[in-house]
Coordinates of C-alpha atoms and ligand atoms in Angstrom, one line a residue:
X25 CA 0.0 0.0 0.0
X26 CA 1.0 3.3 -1.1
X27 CA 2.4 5.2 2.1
X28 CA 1.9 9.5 1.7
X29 CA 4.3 12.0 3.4
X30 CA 0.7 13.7 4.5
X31 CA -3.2 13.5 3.9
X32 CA -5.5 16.3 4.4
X33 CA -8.6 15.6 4.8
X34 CA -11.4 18.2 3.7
X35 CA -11.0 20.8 1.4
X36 CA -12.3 23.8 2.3
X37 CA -9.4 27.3 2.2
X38 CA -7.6 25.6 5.5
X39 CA -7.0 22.2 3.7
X40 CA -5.9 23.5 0.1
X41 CA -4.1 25.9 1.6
X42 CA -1.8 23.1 3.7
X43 CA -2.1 21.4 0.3
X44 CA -0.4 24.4 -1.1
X45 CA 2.4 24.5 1.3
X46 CA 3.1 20.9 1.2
X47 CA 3.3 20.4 -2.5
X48 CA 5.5 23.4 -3.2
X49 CA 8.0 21.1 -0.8
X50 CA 7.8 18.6 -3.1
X51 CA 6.0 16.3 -0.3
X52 CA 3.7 13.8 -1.4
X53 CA 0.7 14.6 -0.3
X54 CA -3.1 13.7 -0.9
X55 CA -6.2 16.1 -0.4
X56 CA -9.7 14.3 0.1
X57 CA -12.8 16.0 0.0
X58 CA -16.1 14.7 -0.1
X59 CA -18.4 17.7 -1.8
X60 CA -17.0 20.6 -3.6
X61 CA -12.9 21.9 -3.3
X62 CA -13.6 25.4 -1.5
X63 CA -15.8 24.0 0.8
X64 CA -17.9 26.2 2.5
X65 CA -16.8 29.1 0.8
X66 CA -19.6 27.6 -2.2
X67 CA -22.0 28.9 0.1
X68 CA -21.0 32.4 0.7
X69 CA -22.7 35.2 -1.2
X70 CA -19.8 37.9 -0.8
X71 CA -16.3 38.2 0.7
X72 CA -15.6 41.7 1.7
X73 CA -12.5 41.5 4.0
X74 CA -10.2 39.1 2.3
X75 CA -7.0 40.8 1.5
X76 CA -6.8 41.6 -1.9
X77 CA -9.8 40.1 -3.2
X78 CA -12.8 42.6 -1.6
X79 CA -15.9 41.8 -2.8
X80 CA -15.3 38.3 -4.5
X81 CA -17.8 35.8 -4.1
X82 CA -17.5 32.7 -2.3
X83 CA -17.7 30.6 -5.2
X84 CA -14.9 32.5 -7.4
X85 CA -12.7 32.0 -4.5
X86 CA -13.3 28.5 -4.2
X87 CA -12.9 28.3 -8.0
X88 CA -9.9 30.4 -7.2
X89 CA -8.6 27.8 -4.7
X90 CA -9.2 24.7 -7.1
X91 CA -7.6 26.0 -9.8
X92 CA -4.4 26.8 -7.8
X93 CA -3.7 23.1 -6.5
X94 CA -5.1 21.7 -10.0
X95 CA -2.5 23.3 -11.6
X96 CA 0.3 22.3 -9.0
X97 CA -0.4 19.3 -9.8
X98 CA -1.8 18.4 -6.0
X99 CA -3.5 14.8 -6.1
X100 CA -7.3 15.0 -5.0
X101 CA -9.6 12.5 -4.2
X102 CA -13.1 13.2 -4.4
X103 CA -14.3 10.4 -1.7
X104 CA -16.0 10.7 1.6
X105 CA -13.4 9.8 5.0
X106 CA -15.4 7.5 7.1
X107 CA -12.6 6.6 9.8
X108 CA -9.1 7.1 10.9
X109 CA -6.9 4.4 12.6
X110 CA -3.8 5.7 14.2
X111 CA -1.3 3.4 14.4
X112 CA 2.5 3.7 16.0
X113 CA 4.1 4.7 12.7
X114 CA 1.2 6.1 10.6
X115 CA -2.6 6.9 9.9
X116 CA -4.9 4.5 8.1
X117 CA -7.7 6.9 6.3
X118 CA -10.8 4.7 5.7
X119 CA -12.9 5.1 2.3
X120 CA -15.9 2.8 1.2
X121 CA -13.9 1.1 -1.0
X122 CA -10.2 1.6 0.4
X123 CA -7.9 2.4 2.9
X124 CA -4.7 4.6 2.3
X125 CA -1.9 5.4 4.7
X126 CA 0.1 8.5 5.4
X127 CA 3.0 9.6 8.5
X128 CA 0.9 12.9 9.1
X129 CA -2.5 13.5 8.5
X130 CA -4.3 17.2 8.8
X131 CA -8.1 17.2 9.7
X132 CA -9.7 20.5 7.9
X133 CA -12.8 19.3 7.9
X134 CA -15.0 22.6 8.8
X135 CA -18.2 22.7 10.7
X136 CA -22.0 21.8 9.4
X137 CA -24.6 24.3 10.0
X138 CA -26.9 24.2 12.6
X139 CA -30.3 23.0 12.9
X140 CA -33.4 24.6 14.6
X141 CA -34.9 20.9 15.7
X142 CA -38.6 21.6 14.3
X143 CA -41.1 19.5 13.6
X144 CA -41.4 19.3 9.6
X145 CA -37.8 20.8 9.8
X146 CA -35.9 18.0 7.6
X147 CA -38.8 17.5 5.1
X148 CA -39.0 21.0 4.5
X149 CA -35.7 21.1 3.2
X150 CA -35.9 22.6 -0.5
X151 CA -39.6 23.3 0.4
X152 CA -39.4 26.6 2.4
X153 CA -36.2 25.6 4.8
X154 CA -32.9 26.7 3.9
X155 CA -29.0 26.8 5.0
X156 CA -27.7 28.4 2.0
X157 CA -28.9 32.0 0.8
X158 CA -26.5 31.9 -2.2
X159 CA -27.7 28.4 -3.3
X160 CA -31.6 29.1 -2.8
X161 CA -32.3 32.5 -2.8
X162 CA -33.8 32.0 -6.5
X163 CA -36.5 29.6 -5.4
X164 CA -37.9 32.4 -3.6
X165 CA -37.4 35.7 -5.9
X166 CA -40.3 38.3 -5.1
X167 CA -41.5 36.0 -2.5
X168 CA -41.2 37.1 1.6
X169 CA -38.8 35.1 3.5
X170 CA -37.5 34.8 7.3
X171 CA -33.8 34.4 8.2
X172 CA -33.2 33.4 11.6
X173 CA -29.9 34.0 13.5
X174 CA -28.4 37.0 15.1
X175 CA -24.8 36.9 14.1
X176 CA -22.4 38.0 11.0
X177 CA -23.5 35.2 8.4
X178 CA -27.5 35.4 9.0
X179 CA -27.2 39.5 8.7
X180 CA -24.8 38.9 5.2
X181 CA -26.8 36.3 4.1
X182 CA -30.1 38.7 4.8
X183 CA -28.6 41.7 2.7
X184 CA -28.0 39.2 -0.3
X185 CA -31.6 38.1 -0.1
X186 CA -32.6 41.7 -0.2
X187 CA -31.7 42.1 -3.2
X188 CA -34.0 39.3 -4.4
X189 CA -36.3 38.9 -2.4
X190 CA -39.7 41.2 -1.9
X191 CA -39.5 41.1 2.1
X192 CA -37.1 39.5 4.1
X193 CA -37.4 39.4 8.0
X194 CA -35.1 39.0 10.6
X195 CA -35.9 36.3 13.3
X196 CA -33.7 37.8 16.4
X197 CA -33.6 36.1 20.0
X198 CA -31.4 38.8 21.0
X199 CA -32.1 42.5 21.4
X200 CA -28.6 43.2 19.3
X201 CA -26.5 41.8 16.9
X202 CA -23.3 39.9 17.7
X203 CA -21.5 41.5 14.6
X204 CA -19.9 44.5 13.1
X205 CA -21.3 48.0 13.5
X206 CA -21.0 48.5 9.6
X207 CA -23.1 45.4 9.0
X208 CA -25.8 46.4 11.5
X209 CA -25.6 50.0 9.6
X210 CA -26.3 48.3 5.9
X211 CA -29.3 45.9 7.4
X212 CA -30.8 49.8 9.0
X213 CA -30.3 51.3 5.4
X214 CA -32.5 48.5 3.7
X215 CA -36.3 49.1 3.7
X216 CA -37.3 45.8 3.1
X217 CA -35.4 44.5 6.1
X218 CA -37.2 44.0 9.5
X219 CA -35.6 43.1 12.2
X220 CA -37.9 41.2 15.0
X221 CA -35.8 41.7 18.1
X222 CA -36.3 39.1 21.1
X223 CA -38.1 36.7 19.3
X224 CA -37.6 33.0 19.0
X225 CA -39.1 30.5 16.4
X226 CA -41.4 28.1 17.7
X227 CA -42.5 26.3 14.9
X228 CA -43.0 25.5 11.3
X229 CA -46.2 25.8 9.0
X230 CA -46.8 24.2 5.8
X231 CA -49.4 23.1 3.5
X232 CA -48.9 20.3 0.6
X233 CA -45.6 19.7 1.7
X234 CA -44.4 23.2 1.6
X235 CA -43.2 25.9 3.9
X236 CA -46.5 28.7 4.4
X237 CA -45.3 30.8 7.1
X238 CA -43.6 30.5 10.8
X239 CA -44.9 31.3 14.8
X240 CA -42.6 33.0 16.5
X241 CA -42.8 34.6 20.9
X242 CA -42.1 37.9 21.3
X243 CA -42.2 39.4 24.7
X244 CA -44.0 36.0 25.3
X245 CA -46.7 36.5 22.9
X246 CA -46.8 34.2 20.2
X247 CA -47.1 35.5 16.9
X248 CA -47.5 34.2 12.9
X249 CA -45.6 35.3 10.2
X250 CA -46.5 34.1 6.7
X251 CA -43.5 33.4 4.7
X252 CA -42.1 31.7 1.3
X253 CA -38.4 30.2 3.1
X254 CA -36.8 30.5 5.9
X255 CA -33.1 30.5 5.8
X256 CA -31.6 29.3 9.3
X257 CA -28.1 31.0 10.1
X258 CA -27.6 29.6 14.3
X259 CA -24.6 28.4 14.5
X260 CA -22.1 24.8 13.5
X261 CA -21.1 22.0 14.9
X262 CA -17.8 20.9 14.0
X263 CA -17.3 17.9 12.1
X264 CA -15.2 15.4 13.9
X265 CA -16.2 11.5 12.8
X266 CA -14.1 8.2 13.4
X267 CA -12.7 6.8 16.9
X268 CA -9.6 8.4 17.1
X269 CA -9.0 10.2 21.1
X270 CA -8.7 13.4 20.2
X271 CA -9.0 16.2 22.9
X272 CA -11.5 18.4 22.4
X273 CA -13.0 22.0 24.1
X274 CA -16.6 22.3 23.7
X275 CA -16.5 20.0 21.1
X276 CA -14.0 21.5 18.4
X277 CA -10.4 20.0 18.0
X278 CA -8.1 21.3 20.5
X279 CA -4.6 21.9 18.7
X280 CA -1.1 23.8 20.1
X281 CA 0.2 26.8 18.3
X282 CA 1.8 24.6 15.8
X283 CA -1.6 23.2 14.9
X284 CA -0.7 19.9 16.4
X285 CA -3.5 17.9 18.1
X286 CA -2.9 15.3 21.3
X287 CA -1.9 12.9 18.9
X288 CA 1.7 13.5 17.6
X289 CA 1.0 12.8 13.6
X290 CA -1.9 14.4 13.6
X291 CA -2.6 18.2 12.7
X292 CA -6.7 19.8 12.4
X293 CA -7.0 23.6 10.9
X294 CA -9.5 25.8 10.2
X295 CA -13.4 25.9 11.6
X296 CA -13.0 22.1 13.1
X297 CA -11.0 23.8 16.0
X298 CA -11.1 24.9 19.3
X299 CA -10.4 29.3 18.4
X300 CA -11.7 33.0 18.7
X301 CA -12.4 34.0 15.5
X302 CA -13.4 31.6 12.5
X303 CA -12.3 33.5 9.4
X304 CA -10.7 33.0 6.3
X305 CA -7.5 34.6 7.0
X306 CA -6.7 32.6 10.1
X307 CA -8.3 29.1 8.6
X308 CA -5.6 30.0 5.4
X309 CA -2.6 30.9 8.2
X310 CA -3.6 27.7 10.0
X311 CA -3.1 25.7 6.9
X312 CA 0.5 27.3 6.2
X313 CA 1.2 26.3 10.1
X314 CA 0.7 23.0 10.0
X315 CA 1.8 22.1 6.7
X316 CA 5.3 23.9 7.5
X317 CA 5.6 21.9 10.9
X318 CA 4.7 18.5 8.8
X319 CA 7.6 19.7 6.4
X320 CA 10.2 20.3 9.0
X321 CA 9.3 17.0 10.9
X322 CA 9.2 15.0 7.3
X323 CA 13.1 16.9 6.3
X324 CA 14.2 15.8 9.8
X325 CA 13.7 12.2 9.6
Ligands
LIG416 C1 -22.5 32.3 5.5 C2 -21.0 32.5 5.9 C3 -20.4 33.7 5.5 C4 -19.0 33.8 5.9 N1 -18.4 35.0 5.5 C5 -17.1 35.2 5.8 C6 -16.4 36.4 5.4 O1 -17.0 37.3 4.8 N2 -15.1 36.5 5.7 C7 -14.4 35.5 6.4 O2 -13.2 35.7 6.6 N3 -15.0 34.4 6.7 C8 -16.3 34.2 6.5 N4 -16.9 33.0 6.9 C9 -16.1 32.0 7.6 C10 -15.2 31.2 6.6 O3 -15.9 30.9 5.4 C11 -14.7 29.9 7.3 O4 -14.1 30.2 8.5 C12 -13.7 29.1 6.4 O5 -14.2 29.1 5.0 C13 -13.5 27.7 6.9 O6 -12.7 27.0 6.1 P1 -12.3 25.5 6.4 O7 -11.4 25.0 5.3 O8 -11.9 25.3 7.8 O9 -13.7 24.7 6.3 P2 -14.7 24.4 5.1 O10 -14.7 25.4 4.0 O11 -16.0 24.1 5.7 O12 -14.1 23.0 4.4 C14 -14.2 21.8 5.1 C15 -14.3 20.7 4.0 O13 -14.2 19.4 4.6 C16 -15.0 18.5 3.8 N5 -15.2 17.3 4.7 C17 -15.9 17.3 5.9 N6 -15.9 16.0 6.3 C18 -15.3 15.3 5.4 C19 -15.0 13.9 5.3 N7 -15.4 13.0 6.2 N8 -14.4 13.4 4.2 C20 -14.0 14.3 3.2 N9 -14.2 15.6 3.2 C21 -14.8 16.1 4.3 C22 -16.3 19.3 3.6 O14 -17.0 18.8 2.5 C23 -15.7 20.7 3.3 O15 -15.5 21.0 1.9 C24 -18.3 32.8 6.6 C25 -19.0 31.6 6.9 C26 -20.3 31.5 6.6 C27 -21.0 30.1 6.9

């Protein structure tokens, strides 16, 4: 069996990037990825505080990103990673139909967004219920939607359906935003945003199998709102899978400034970790980190 220097596992901007790094060392390595290279970035209407790039779309810079390690000749596998074994001198990545070995292995496997756990919730998917703004907003084009969450994503992801949509309301539980001022300022400039402050969703109405409308409390009265979608921007989960012991805080991978986990050979960057702030920039840095430790450890031995 084929043994690589490293494989990354997920290819979102943290994994390529490490893919990047690695490659230009001449290091043979393997990136795995089980939807789309540029991972969640697909999903992102616009990009306004990369360096260099304001403005760009999610999906350009993905394409951006796949182009890159395409034409470094990176090896990708388009497969989905059910398991790791670690073993004492390497990693055992488990396929469907294979298993392939490596010395170092970097998890950059990003987070999943989070559900609201309604009734009707999973069969209304593509119906009226919505994670992605940039990849449904068309279903719902003159129509009046709801988009609940109180941070940056669900106010960006409300501007872009602004532009598209006739009304679009802002499902708050909070009586502020946990975001920039400048965003907050954009949503107050747009007069077919409203913004429901201390309101929660309580459940999900439909008719034939499609979204009609929501109930919401406010100041504990419950309320109705007719709507077309609702787009749901509360939060991720990380995406950790397999049996491996790996330490975690509050369920995100727990790494040292080198990006290292608990377990020597293995390396997790980008949203799947324990951090502050879960940007581009740092999930890109954290790439570079742990693909230049892998390269120092690999030139060592
Ligand atoms: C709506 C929204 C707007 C945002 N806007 C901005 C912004 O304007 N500026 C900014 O700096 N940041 C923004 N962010 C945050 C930024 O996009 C993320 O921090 C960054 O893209 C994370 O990159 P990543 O590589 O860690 O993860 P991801 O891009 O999520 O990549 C992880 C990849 O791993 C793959 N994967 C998972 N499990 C497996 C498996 N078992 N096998 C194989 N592959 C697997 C997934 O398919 C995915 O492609 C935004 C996020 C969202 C949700």
């Amino acid at each position: 069996m084929k043994k690589y220097d490293c494989i990354i596992i997920g290819g979102g901007i943290a994994g390529i990037t490490a893919a990047i790094y690695l490659k230009q060392a001449n290091k043979d390595v393997l990136l795995i990825e089980k939807s789309a290279p540029g991972g969640i970035l697909n999903k992102i209407s616009t990009i306004k505080n990369y360096p260099g790039l304001p403005g760009i779309s999610g999906p350009d810079l993905a394409y951006n990103l796949y182009s890159q390690v395409k034409s470094m000749n990176v090896e990708i596998l388009l497969d989905t990673v059910l398991n790791i074994k670690h073993l004492k001198n390497s990693n055992k990545v488990i396929l469907k139909d294979q298993e392939l070995s490596c010395k170092y292995l970097i998890l950059a496997t990003g987070k999943e967004p989070r559900k609201l756990n309604l009734e009707h919730e999973d069969e209304l998917v593509g119906k009226g219920i919505s994670y992605c703004a940039l990849c449904d907003a068309n279903f719902y084009k003159d129509k009046e939607v709801a988009v609940i969450g109180a941070g940056e994503s669900a106010l960006k992801e409300a501007l872009y359906l602004a532009n598209i949509c006739s009304r679009v309301t802002i499902i708050n539980k909070y009586d502020y935003f946990k975001c920039k001022e400048d965003i907050v300022k954009e949503i107050e400039k747009k007069n077919n945003i409203q913004v429901l402050y201390h309101s929660f969703i309580k459940s999900l109405e439909k008719d034939n199998n499609y979204l009609t409308g929501i109930t919401y409390e406010q100041d504990q009265k419950i309320k109705e709102l007719p709507v077309s979608g609702v787009f749901v921007y509360i939060g991720s989960t990380p995406n950790i899978f397999g049996n491996l012991k790996l330490e975690l805080d509050k369920n995100y991978i727990k790494v040292d400034n080198n990006m290292q986990t608990n377990i020597e050979t293995i390396y997790a960057v980008g949203d799947v970790i324990k951090k502050d702030l879960y940007q581009l920039v740092n999930a890109a840095s954290e790439g570079m980190i742990a693909a230049t430790n892998i390269i120092k450890n690999l030139n060592k031995k």
